[in-house]
Amino acid sequence: MRSALLRGRTFVVAAPALALLATSAPSAVAADSPAGSAYGASASVSLLAGVLGNKGISVETGKLAPSSTDGPTSASVVDVPLKGLVTAKAVTSSAKQIDGPVQAKAAIVDATLPVLAPLAGSTPKASVISSECKSTADGITASSDLANLDLGRIGKLPVGSGPNQKIGVPGIVQVIVNEQIKHADGSLTVNALHVKLLGGTTLGALGSGDIVLASSTCGKVAPAVVTTPTAPAKPPAQGPGQVTVVPAGAPETGDGTLAAVTEQ
């Protein structure tokens, strides 16, 4: 586990492999779900009046730069603000499955979070926000990387933070770093950063809803099936007392007039 500091450091944390038992072909368990998927960002929030200088708005962005093993297997968006909530120089994702194992990842480069500026005292930012998951027959691993993340007055994470670490302002906002969610079908989702606006009427409240940055999901993979070739069947051995009849005229009879009977 590498160390973590929100100011001027890189935060990287990997979950240990999960002992996931596979019982089907190399794919996600749910037949209608891709083996792996990822997206760069999404937001579903209702902001109160005064936040971002507006009179109060609702924002539904859907998934930005989505990809999956079913296609498209990669996606990217450049220089696109996420409705003023988040800005980024580039947002990318990819998901692939090669001979069974699955890998999905998402990244946001040069990100800022203007929506949190009123609480942070300045605009929170990070040079890289990314997540990645890998799935093999041995299980699923996941990790997040938040380089130079600065959340200002909202708080800092302790050194050596593991998955699902939470900081924030009670009743107003909760920030989950390296959020890892295991689903009922055995798949695993890792969100590098999940901002939850908690609503309420507390002084300084921003609104309600969720902002997810750099999300990757991997389904569990079944062990490879090894098929052993079946040896060809051997003809039955001829035991004692079996008789071979040689037709008359065959070369074996010598003069071609008599049939020879040979016991073996």
Rosetta silent file (secondary structure, phi, psi, omega in degrees, C-alpha in Angstrom):
SEQUENCE: MRSALLRGRTFVVAAPALALLATSAPSAVAADSPAGSAYGASASVSLLAGVLGNKGISVETGKLAPSSTDGPTSASVVDVPLKGLVTAKAVTSSAKQIDGPVQAKAAIVDATLPVLAPLAGSTPKASVISSECKSTADGITASSDLANLDLGRIGKLPVGSGPNQKIGVPGIVQVIVNEQIKHADGSLTVNALHVKLLGGTTLGALGSGDIVLASSTCGKVAPAVVTTPTAPAKPPAQGPGQVTVVPAGAPETGDGTLAAVTEQ
SCORE:     score description
SCORE:     0.000 S_00000001
   1 L     0.000  120.951  179.440    0.000    0.000    0.000 S_00000001
   2 L   -86.889  159.832 -172.810    1.572    3.272   -1.022 S_00000001
   3 L   -76.079  166.273 -177.427    1.173    6.396    1.002 S_00000001
   4 L  -142.014  134.339  170.145   -1.362    9.140    0.456 S_00000001
   5 L  -142.275  139.172 -175.725   -1.506   12.877    1.034 S_00000001
   6 L   -77.405  -19.175 -179.456   -4.048   15.142   -0.569 S_00000001
   7 L  -107.938  118.585  170.101   -1.648   18.017   -1.119 S_00000001
   8 L    68.824   13.325  178.175    1.210   17.629   -3.586 S_00000001
   9 L  -127.450  171.555  175.200    1.372   13.828   -3.448 S_00000001
  10 E  -104.300  132.986  179.834    0.058   10.908   -5.399 S_00000001
  11 E  -106.491  115.429  179.042   -2.570    8.707   -3.784 S_00000001
  12 E  -131.290  131.963  177.527   -2.548    5.122   -4.968 S_00000001
  13 E  -147.203  135.131 -179.468   -4.283    2.233   -3.258 S_00000001
  14 E  -118.786  137.345  175.877   -5.038   -1.252   -4.476 S_00000001
  15 L   -79.655  144.863  175.444   -7.576   -3.654   -3.048 S_00000001
  16 L   -64.450  157.641  179.238   -6.358   -7.197   -2.392 S_00000001
  17 L   -58.880  136.884  178.878   -7.530   -9.849   -4.796 S_00000001
  18 E   -93.071  132.997  179.429  -11.049  -10.983   -4.014 S_00000001
  19 L   -78.078   85.369 -177.373  -11.605  -14.734   -3.859 S_00000001
  20 L  -101.752  122.399 -179.247  -14.404  -14.833   -6.401 S_00000001
  21 L   -84.120  125.788 -178.831  -15.584  -18.275   -7.467 S_00000001
  22 L  -100.120  138.385 -177.686  -16.358  -18.482  -11.184 S_00000001
  23 L  -129.239    6.495 -177.417  -18.954  -20.909  -12.462 S_00000001
  24 L  -135.311 -171.242  179.258  -19.514  -19.865  -16.068 S_00000001
  25 L   -63.888  163.635 -177.559  -17.701  -18.978  -19.272 S_00000001
  26 L   -64.185   87.628  179.086  -15.066  -16.180  -19.149 S_00000001
  27 L  -168.147  172.052  173.312  -17.409  -13.218  -18.793 S_00000001
  28 L   -61.416  149.881 -175.390  -19.355  -11.190  -16.262 S_00000001
  29 L   -63.065  -45.608 -179.111  -21.894  -13.350  -14.465 S_00000001
  30 L   -68.846  122.512 -174.014  -24.918  -11.393  -15.582 S_00000001
  31 L   -62.757  -28.974 -177.195  -25.596  -12.472  -19.151 S_00000001
  32 L   -94.223    7.728  179.758  -26.864   -9.031  -20.166 S_00000001
  33 L  -109.465  144.771  176.075  -23.908   -7.132  -18.668 S_00000001
  34 L   -68.485  155.743  179.082  -20.546   -6.531  -20.362 S_00000001
  35 L   -63.907  -31.900  177.935  -17.534   -8.273  -18.852 S_00000001
  36 E  -150.521  151.462  178.717  -15.990   -4.854  -18.177 S_00000001
  37 E  -155.237  162.227  179.844  -16.970   -1.197  -18.463 S_00000001
  38 E  -160.015  158.383  171.409  -15.740    2.270  -17.533 S_00000001
  39 E  -153.973  158.306 -173.816  -16.592    5.952  -17.818 S_00000001
  40 E   -79.207  -42.008 -176.426  -14.865    9.203  -17.030 S_00000001
  41 E  -163.773  157.677  172.672  -17.492   11.115  -15.042 S_00000001
  42 E  -155.782  154.432  179.011  -21.169   11.451  -14.252 S_00000001
  43 E  -147.661  138.570  173.184  -23.333   13.812  -12.230 S_00000001
  44 E  -142.509   93.640 -172.745  -26.900   13.834  -10.969 S_00000001
  45 E  -138.941  156.280  169.867  -27.375   16.796   -8.634 S_00000001
  46 E  -121.205  114.801 -176.901  -29.763   19.537   -7.602 S_00000001
  47 E   -94.081  143.483  177.352  -27.917   22.700   -6.613 S_00000001
  48 L   -78.673  161.467  177.442  -29.274   25.317   -4.257 S_00000001
  49 L   -57.516  137.389  178.889  -29.524   28.975   -5.206 S_00000001
  50 L    98.147  -23.063  178.129  -26.169   30.730   -5.032 S_00000001
  51 H   -76.273  130.377 -175.589  -24.051   27.678   -5.806 S_00000001
  52 H    60.294   20.661  176.277  -21.989   28.328   -8.957 S_00000001
  53 H    71.863   22.849 -178.638  -23.650   31.749   -9.084 S_00000001
  54 L  -114.236  179.591 -178.718  -27.010   30.425  -10.258 S_00000001
  55 L   -91.760    9.703 -177.012  -30.575   30.459   -8.970 S_00000001
  56 L   105.165  119.907 -176.838  -30.614   26.750   -8.327 S_00000001
  57 L  -141.121  160.978  171.942  -30.473   24.101  -11.029 S_00000001
  58 E  -111.348  136.109 -176.477  -30.744   20.366  -11.588 S_00000001
  59 E  -126.440  124.982  174.223  -28.001   18.657  -13.571 S_00000001
  60 E  -127.372  108.356 -174.418  -28.156   15.199  -15.169 S_00000001
  61 E   -98.401  -18.194 -168.850  -25.111   14.492  -17.307 S_00000001
  62 E    69.428 -166.590 -178.468  -25.259   10.754  -17.881 S_00000001
  63 E   -93.183  127.890 -179.046  -21.940    8.963  -18.275 S_00000001
  64 E   -94.043  129.166 -179.329  -19.153   10.932  -19.930 S_00000001
  65 L    56.620   59.607 -179.965  -16.749    9.003  -22.233 S_00000001
  66 L   -83.498  150.295  175.374  -18.253    5.533  -21.606 S_00000001
  67 E  -147.248  161.512  177.264  -16.688    2.302  -22.876 S_00000001
  68 E  -158.410  165.267  178.356  -17.258   -1.433  -22.446 S_00000001
  69 L   -67.373  -18.139  175.855  -15.982   -4.796  -23.608 S_00000001
  70 L   -82.776   -9.510  179.951  -19.103   -4.982  -25.799 S_00000001
  71 L    99.958  146.136   -6.828  -17.984   -1.771  -27.553 S_00000001
  72 L   -67.467  146.684 -176.284  -16.918    0.873  -27.960 S_00000001
  73 L   -84.357   -5.025  174.896  -13.829   -0.366  -26.138 S_00000001
  74 E  -153.079  155.181  179.819  -12.398    3.134  -25.656 S_00000001
  75 E  -155.853  153.965  178.020  -13.682    6.706  -25.458 S_00000001
  76 E  -154.586  151.013  175.522  -12.333   10.197  -24.829 S_00000001
  77 E  -138.454  138.933 -179.730  -13.507   13.792  -24.441 S_00000001
  78 E  -121.573  144.491  172.871  -11.263   16.869  -24.327 S_00000001
  79 L    49.237   45.917 -179.907  -11.733   20.319  -22.826 S_00000001
  80 L  -119.573  118.319  175.960  -15.368   19.750  -21.853 S_00000001
  81 L   -74.734  142.236  179.196  -16.746   21.184  -18.593 S_00000001
  82 E   -88.718   75.651  178.268  -19.188   18.923  -16.759 S_00000001
  83 L    53.056   31.376  179.504  -22.012   21.495  -16.552 S_00000001
  84 L    80.827  -10.692  179.577  -19.795   23.759  -14.457 S_00000001
  85 L   -76.278  -43.027 -177.787  -19.533   21.162  -11.681 S_00000001
  86 E  -137.741  142.572  171.429  -16.238   19.694  -12.869 S_00000001
  87 E  -123.348  153.791 -179.705  -13.762   20.775  -15.550 S_00000001
  88 L  -157.022  147.974  176.077  -11.011   18.672  -17.118 S_00000001
  89 L   -73.301  -38.099  179.662   -8.457   18.887  -19.871 S_00000001
  90 E  -153.363  143.584  176.034   -9.144   15.298  -20.946 S_00000001
  91 E  -129.105  127.209 -177.804  -11.425   12.424  -19.933 S_00000001
  92 E  -136.565  158.168  172.523  -10.735    8.872  -21.153 S_00000001
  93 E  -154.300  159.377  175.443  -11.868    5.304  -20.537 S_00000001
  94 E  -156.537  154.089  177.018  -11.254    1.826  -21.932 S_00000001
  95 E  -149.475  132.418 -178.291  -12.412   -1.741  -21.358 S_00000001
  96 E  -147.128  153.932  175.228  -11.065   -4.918  -22.916 S_00000001
  97 E  -136.384  118.929 -178.087  -11.228   -8.682  -22.561 S_00000001
  98 L  -124.977  114.552  178.502   -8.507  -10.845  -24.085 S_00000001
  99 L    52.405   40.470  176.384   -8.678  -14.638  -23.770 S_00000001
 100 L   109.324  -66.915 -178.550  -10.693  -14.430  -20.551 S_00000001
 101 L   -57.921  146.692 -177.068   -9.060  -11.753  -18.315 S_00000001
 102 E  -120.331  140.702  174.934  -10.812   -8.369  -18.184 S_00000001
 103 E  -137.973  132.198  176.509   -9.323   -4.890  -17.677 S_00000001
 104 E  -135.914  143.047  179.301  -11.190   -1.588  -17.385 S_00000001
 105 E  -154.065  155.951  179.797   -9.871    1.882  -16.570 S_00000001
 106 E  -144.861  149.915 -177.977  -10.858    5.543  -16.587 S_00000001
 107 E  -150.256  147.854  174.407   -8.925    8.782  -16.114 S_00000001
 108 E  -127.622  127.823 -176.558   -9.442   12.537  -15.821 S_00000001
 109 E  -108.968  135.455  179.531   -6.497   14.855  -16.442 S_00000001
 110 E    53.180   62.253 -176.902   -6.148   18.356  -14.934 S_00000001
 111 E   -94.008  147.060  169.903   -9.473   18.277  -13.123 S_00000001
 112 E  -132.336  155.290 -179.580  -11.096   21.005  -11.029 S_00000001
 113 L  -125.217   78.238 -179.467  -14.289   20.883   -8.937 S_00000001
 114 H   -57.329  -28.472 -177.910  -15.822   24.381   -8.882 S_00000001
 115 H   -62.190  -24.965 -178.722  -18.932   23.017   -7.167 S_00000001
 116 H   -96.090   -1.294 -176.854  -16.908   22.451   -3.978 S_00000001
 117 H   -56.596  -41.455 -179.481  -15.160   25.831   -3.982 S_00000001
 118 H   -59.021  -31.307  179.997  -17.539   27.463   -1.427 S_00000001
 119 H   -88.221  -35.451 -174.493  -16.624   24.788    1.127 S_00000001
 120 H   -78.780  -19.885 -176.619  -12.965   24.286    0.233 S_00000001
 121 L    88.927  -15.367  173.846  -12.049   27.975    0.312 S_00000001
 122 L  -158.391  173.030 -177.563  -10.596   27.611   -3.200 S_00000001
 123 L   -77.291  117.251  177.028  -11.344   25.444   -6.209 S_00000001
 124 L   -59.697  147.552 -177.822  -10.350   21.811   -5.491 S_00000001
 125 E  -152.169  164.250  175.354   -8.110   20.316   -8.159 S_00000001
 126 E  -155.775  143.686  178.789   -6.044   17.282   -9.128 S_00000001
 127 E   -76.513  -31.958  176.721   -3.568   16.631  -11.920 S_00000001
 128 E  -146.592  134.137  170.587   -4.866   13.063  -12.403 S_00000001
 129 E  -127.424  115.647 -175.547   -7.912   11.189  -11.126 S_00000001
 130 E  -144.896  158.585  175.414   -8.010    7.581  -12.327 S_00000001
 131 E  -140.455  159.068  179.662   -9.272    4.109  -11.512 S_00000001
 132 E  -155.795  142.738  172.326   -8.564    0.627  -12.820 S_00000001
 133 E  -133.917  151.392  177.892   -9.820   -2.900  -12.247 S_00000001
 134 E  -135.747  137.952 -179.396   -8.554   -6.266  -13.457 S_00000001
 135 E  -129.141  128.450  174.662  -10.366   -9.595  -13.380 S_00000001
 136 E  -132.577 -178.110  177.901   -8.885  -13.070  -13.844 S_00000001
 137 L   -64.136  -18.877  179.934   -9.866  -16.566  -12.779 S_00000001
 138 L   -84.704  -12.543 -179.521   -8.027  -15.833   -9.489 S_00000001
 139 E   137.883 -169.053 -176.842  -10.261  -12.848   -8.611 S_00000001
 140 E  -121.356  134.471  173.009  -10.639   -9.094   -9.092 S_00000001
 141 E  -118.868  153.387 -179.172   -8.248   -6.334   -8.061 S_00000001
 142 E  -146.839  150.918  179.206   -8.940   -2.598   -8.146 S_00000001
 143 E  -151.847  160.373  176.078   -7.005    0.609   -7.528 S_00000001
 144 E  -133.060  150.638  179.194   -7.340    4.390   -7.703 S_00000001
 145 E  -133.032  120.227  177.447   -4.804    7.135   -8.317 S_00000001
 146 E  -125.286   95.463 -174.585   -5.407   10.753   -7.265 S_00000001
 147 E   -87.525  127.441  176.369   -2.291   12.775   -8.044 S_00000001
 148 L    58.083   37.197  178.142   -1.898   16.165   -6.364 S_00000001
 149 L   -73.779  126.730  179.997   -5.486   16.197   -5.114 S_00000001
 150 E  -128.644  110.133  178.700   -6.192   19.302   -3.024 S_00000001
 151 L  -101.654   10.501  175.912   -9.590   19.596   -1.340 S_00000001
 152 H    57.219 -131.916 -175.111   -8.660   22.610    0.761 S_00000001
 153 H   -71.362  -10.150 -179.513  -10.699   23.031    3.954 S_00000001
 154 H   -65.543  -32.920  174.019  -12.826   19.952    3.227 S_00000001
 155 L   138.783  175.028  178.905  -10.055   17.800    4.651 S_00000001
 156 L  -124.928  153.227  173.990   -7.159   15.420    4.126 S_00000001
 157 L   -90.911  147.816  176.392   -6.920   11.666    4.083 S_00000001
 158 L   -67.359  156.298  177.565   -4.573    9.879    6.489 S_00000001
 159 L   -62.827  139.391  178.423   -1.362    8.368    5.113 S_00000001
 160 L    76.446   29.146 -178.031   -1.857    4.811    3.867 S_00000001
 161 L   -64.484  137.876  176.796   -5.591    5.145    3.286 S_00000001
 162 L   -94.095 -167.852  179.170   -7.364    2.020    2.104 S_00000001
 163 L   -62.722  154.231  172.816  -10.510    1.658   -0.001 S_00000001
 164 L    60.971   41.079  175.533  -13.694    3.567    0.854 S_00000001
 165 E   -83.421  138.223 -174.022  -12.085    6.383    2.837 S_00000001
 166 E  -125.713  135.193  170.968  -14.465    9.250    3.648 S_00000001
 167 E  -137.299  170.617  177.697  -13.950   12.889    4.504 S_00000001
 168 E   152.949 -162.786  179.782  -16.222   15.908    4.297 S_00000001
 169 E  -118.750  116.865 -175.581  -18.474   18.321    6.146 S_00000001
 170 L   -52.660  132.606  177.419  -21.265   16.688    8.179 S_00000001
 171 L    78.282   -5.803 -176.904  -24.701   17.279    6.723 S_00000001
 172 L  -120.504  -54.789 -177.162  -23.313   19.082    3.654 S_00000001
 173 E  -149.747  144.798  172.451  -20.881   16.966    1.651 S_00000001
 174 E  -128.989  131.936  178.659  -19.151   13.611    1.814 S_00000001
 175 E  -114.098  121.315  178.875  -16.161   12.723   -0.368 S_00000001
 176 E  -107.194  124.205 -178.568  -15.365    9.030   -0.825 S_00000001
 177 E  -106.104  134.989 -178.738  -11.917    8.221   -2.187 S_00000001
 178 E    55.997   50.581  179.916  -11.176    4.890   -3.881 S_00000001
 179 E   -70.935  127.281 -179.301  -14.769    3.757   -3.450 S_00000001
 180 E  -126.277  125.164 -173.878  -15.080    0.015   -4.095 S_00000001
 181 E  -124.201  119.370  176.085  -18.465   -1.675   -4.438 S_00000001
 182 E   -93.556  125.455 -176.150  -18.929   -5.448   -4.757 S_00000001
 183 L   -93.572  165.765 -176.322  -22.181   -6.326   -6.549 S_00000001
 184 L   -61.166  -29.875 -178.845  -24.457   -9.335   -6.074 S_00000001
 185 L   -84.323    5.118  179.080  -23.287  -10.925   -9.342 S_00000001
 186 L    93.713   -8.841  178.290  -19.655  -10.862   -8.166 S_00000001
 187 L   -74.123  161.862 -177.594  -18.574   -7.862  -10.234 S_00000001
 188 E  -131.014  131.208  175.003  -16.620   -5.002   -8.662 S_00000001
 189 E  -111.059  134.798  174.077  -16.882   -1.255   -9.298 S_00000001
 190 E  -121.798  123.302  175.244  -14.149    1.190   -8.283 S_00000001
 191 E  -108.600  119.883 -178.158  -14.836    4.943   -8.289 S_00000001
 192 E   -60.970  -41.680 -179.380  -11.711    7.042   -7.854 S_00000001
 193 E  -144.812  127.494  178.936  -13.720    9.937   -6.378 S_00000001
 194 E  -126.616  114.059  179.350  -17.375   10.058   -5.347 S_00000001
 195 E  -100.942  122.123  179.952  -18.778   13.385   -4.155 S_00000001
 196 E  -113.750  113.390  174.542  -22.113   13.159   -2.336 S_00000001
 197 E   -84.569  124.988 -167.299  -24.016   16.385   -1.743 S_00000001
 198 E   -94.944    2.731  177.121  -26.155   15.707    1.320 S_00000001
 199 L    70.814 -144.200  179.362  -28.823   18.369    0.911 S_00000001
 200 L    81.081  174.287 -179.259  -30.291   19.806    4.068 S_00000001
 201 L  -114.032   14.497  178.480  -30.737   23.409    5.121 S_00000001
 202 L   -60.826  144.496  178.228  -27.467   23.743    7.031 S_00000001
 203 L   -55.634  127.346 -179.707  -25.595   26.989    6.471 S_00000001
 204 L    92.615    2.187  179.420  -23.302   26.435    3.492 S_00000001
 205 L   -60.715  143.374 -177.569  -25.331   23.559    2.033 S_00000001
 206 L  -100.634  -30.171 -175.376  -24.708   23.046   -1.681 S_00000001
 207 E   143.869 -155.142 -178.728  -27.618   20.833   -2.666 S_00000001
 208 E  -137.326  156.246  177.336  -28.138   17.099   -3.093 S_00000001
 209 E   128.149 -170.542 -172.918  -26.968   14.386   -5.454 S_00000001
 210 E  -133.600  141.681  171.978  -23.866   12.547   -6.634 S_00000001
 211 E  -126.472  122.001 -179.298  -20.794   13.259   -8.744 S_00000001
 212 E  -116.244  129.406 -179.253  -18.649   10.244   -9.711 S_00000001
 213 E  -120.287  128.034  176.979  -15.206   10.650  -11.267 S_00000001
 214 E    60.292   84.419 -177.713  -13.234    7.853  -12.992 S_00000001
 215 E  -115.052  134.034  178.814  -15.356    4.716  -12.609 S_00000001
 216 E  -134.021  139.921 -179.696  -14.329    1.185  -13.667 S_00000001
 217 E  -132.179  133.926  176.351  -16.249   -2.097  -13.355 S_00000001
 218 E  -127.813  134.323  173.948  -15.041   -5.673  -13.885 S_00000001
 219 L   -86.921  159.182  179.671  -17.108   -8.848  -13.810 S_00000001
 220 L   -75.294  154.159 -173.090  -15.720  -12.080  -12.397 S_00000001
 221 L  -118.382  137.765  179.095  -14.115  -14.524  -14.808 S_00000001
 222 L   -78.198  151.547  175.567  -14.477  -18.314  -14.875 S_00000001
 223 L   -61.801  150.323  176.911  -11.382  -20.544  -14.793 S_00000001
 224 L   -66.547  139.505  179.082  -10.173  -21.745  -18.160 S_00000001
 225 L   -90.978  120.243 -179.807  -11.497  -25.182  -19.077 S_00000001
 226 L   -97.398  121.838 -179.317   -8.677  -27.594  -19.935 S_00000001
 227 L  -103.075  124.525  178.864   -9.703  -30.391  -22.314 S_00000001
 228 L   -91.231  123.823 -179.765   -7.598  -33.589  -22.312 S_00000001
 229 L   -59.063  140.924  178.817   -7.439  -35.305  -25.741 S_00000001
 230 L   -89.661  127.592 -179.907   -9.001  -38.772  -25.777 S_00000001
 231 L   -68.291  141.844  179.353   -6.675  -41.532  -26.965 S_00000001
 232 L   -62.256  146.077 -178.736   -7.991  -43.524  -29.972 S_00000001
 233 L   -68.135  138.561  178.898   -9.546  -46.865  -29.107 S_00000001
 234 L   -86.785  142.619  176.314   -7.276  -49.887  -29.589 S_00000001
 235 L   -65.408  147.906 -178.889   -8.567  -52.849  -31.614 S_00000001
 236 L   -62.822  137.632  178.601   -9.340  -55.900  -29.491 S_00000001
 237 L   -71.431  146.702  177.304   -6.430  -58.234  -29.114 S_00000001
 238 L   -88.027  120.451 -177.498   -6.756  -61.688  -30.611 S_00000001
 239 L   -89.466  177.822  179.214   -6.542  -64.282  -27.922 S_00000001
 240 L   -59.697  146.758  175.247   -5.521  -67.978  -28.046 S_00000001
 241 L    87.508   -7.271  177.307   -7.731  -70.284  -30.045 S_00000001
 242 L   -74.027  146.440 -173.045   -8.907  -67.713  -32.591 S_00000001
 243 E  -116.322  133.273  173.805   -8.932  -69.007  -36.179 S_00000001
 244 E  -110.605  124.698 -179.522   -8.017  -67.174  -39.362 S_00000001
 245 E   -99.727  125.588  178.740   -9.341  -68.725  -42.593 S_00000001
 246 L   -99.900  119.366 -177.446   -7.291  -68.135  -45.729 S_00000001
 247 L   -60.613  150.513  176.365   -9.428  -68.383  -48.903 S_00000001
 248 L   -62.408  140.429  179.685   -8.512  -70.923  -51.555 S_00000001
 249 L    91.641  -10.098  178.372   -6.321  -69.484  -54.225 S_00000001
 250 L   -70.907  154.356 -178.683   -4.733  -66.946  -51.920 S_00000001
 251 H   -56.262  -30.121 -176.039   -0.933  -66.703  -52.085 S_00000001
 252 H   -64.079  -20.280 -176.960   -0.691  -68.119  -48.600 S_00000001
 253 H   -81.516   -6.064  177.581   -1.883  -71.566  -49.862 S_00000001
 254 L    82.974  -77.481 -176.932    1.205  -72.061  -51.956 S_00000001
 255 L   -92.207   -3.088  175.669   -0.198  -73.895  -54.966 S_00000001
 256 L    78.410    9.496 -177.401   -3.501  -72.001  -54.986 S_00000001
 257 L  -106.110  -24.237 -175.949   -5.605  -75.184  -54.755 S_00000001
 258 L  -122.483  149.595  173.216   -6.278  -75.592  -51.057 S_00000001
 259 L   -88.049  137.652  177.708   -7.385  -73.232  -48.290 S_00000001
 260 L   -99.308  139.036  177.167   -5.108  -73.108  -45.298 S_00000001
 261 E  -113.899  122.402 -175.016   -6.480  -72.853  -41.780 S_00000001
 262 E  -119.184  128.000  173.931   -4.116  -71.332  -39.274 S_00000001
 263 E   -94.092  141.102 -179.672   -4.594  -71.280  -35.532 S_00000001
 264 L  -115.444    0.000    0.000   -3.011  -68.399  -33.619 S_00000001
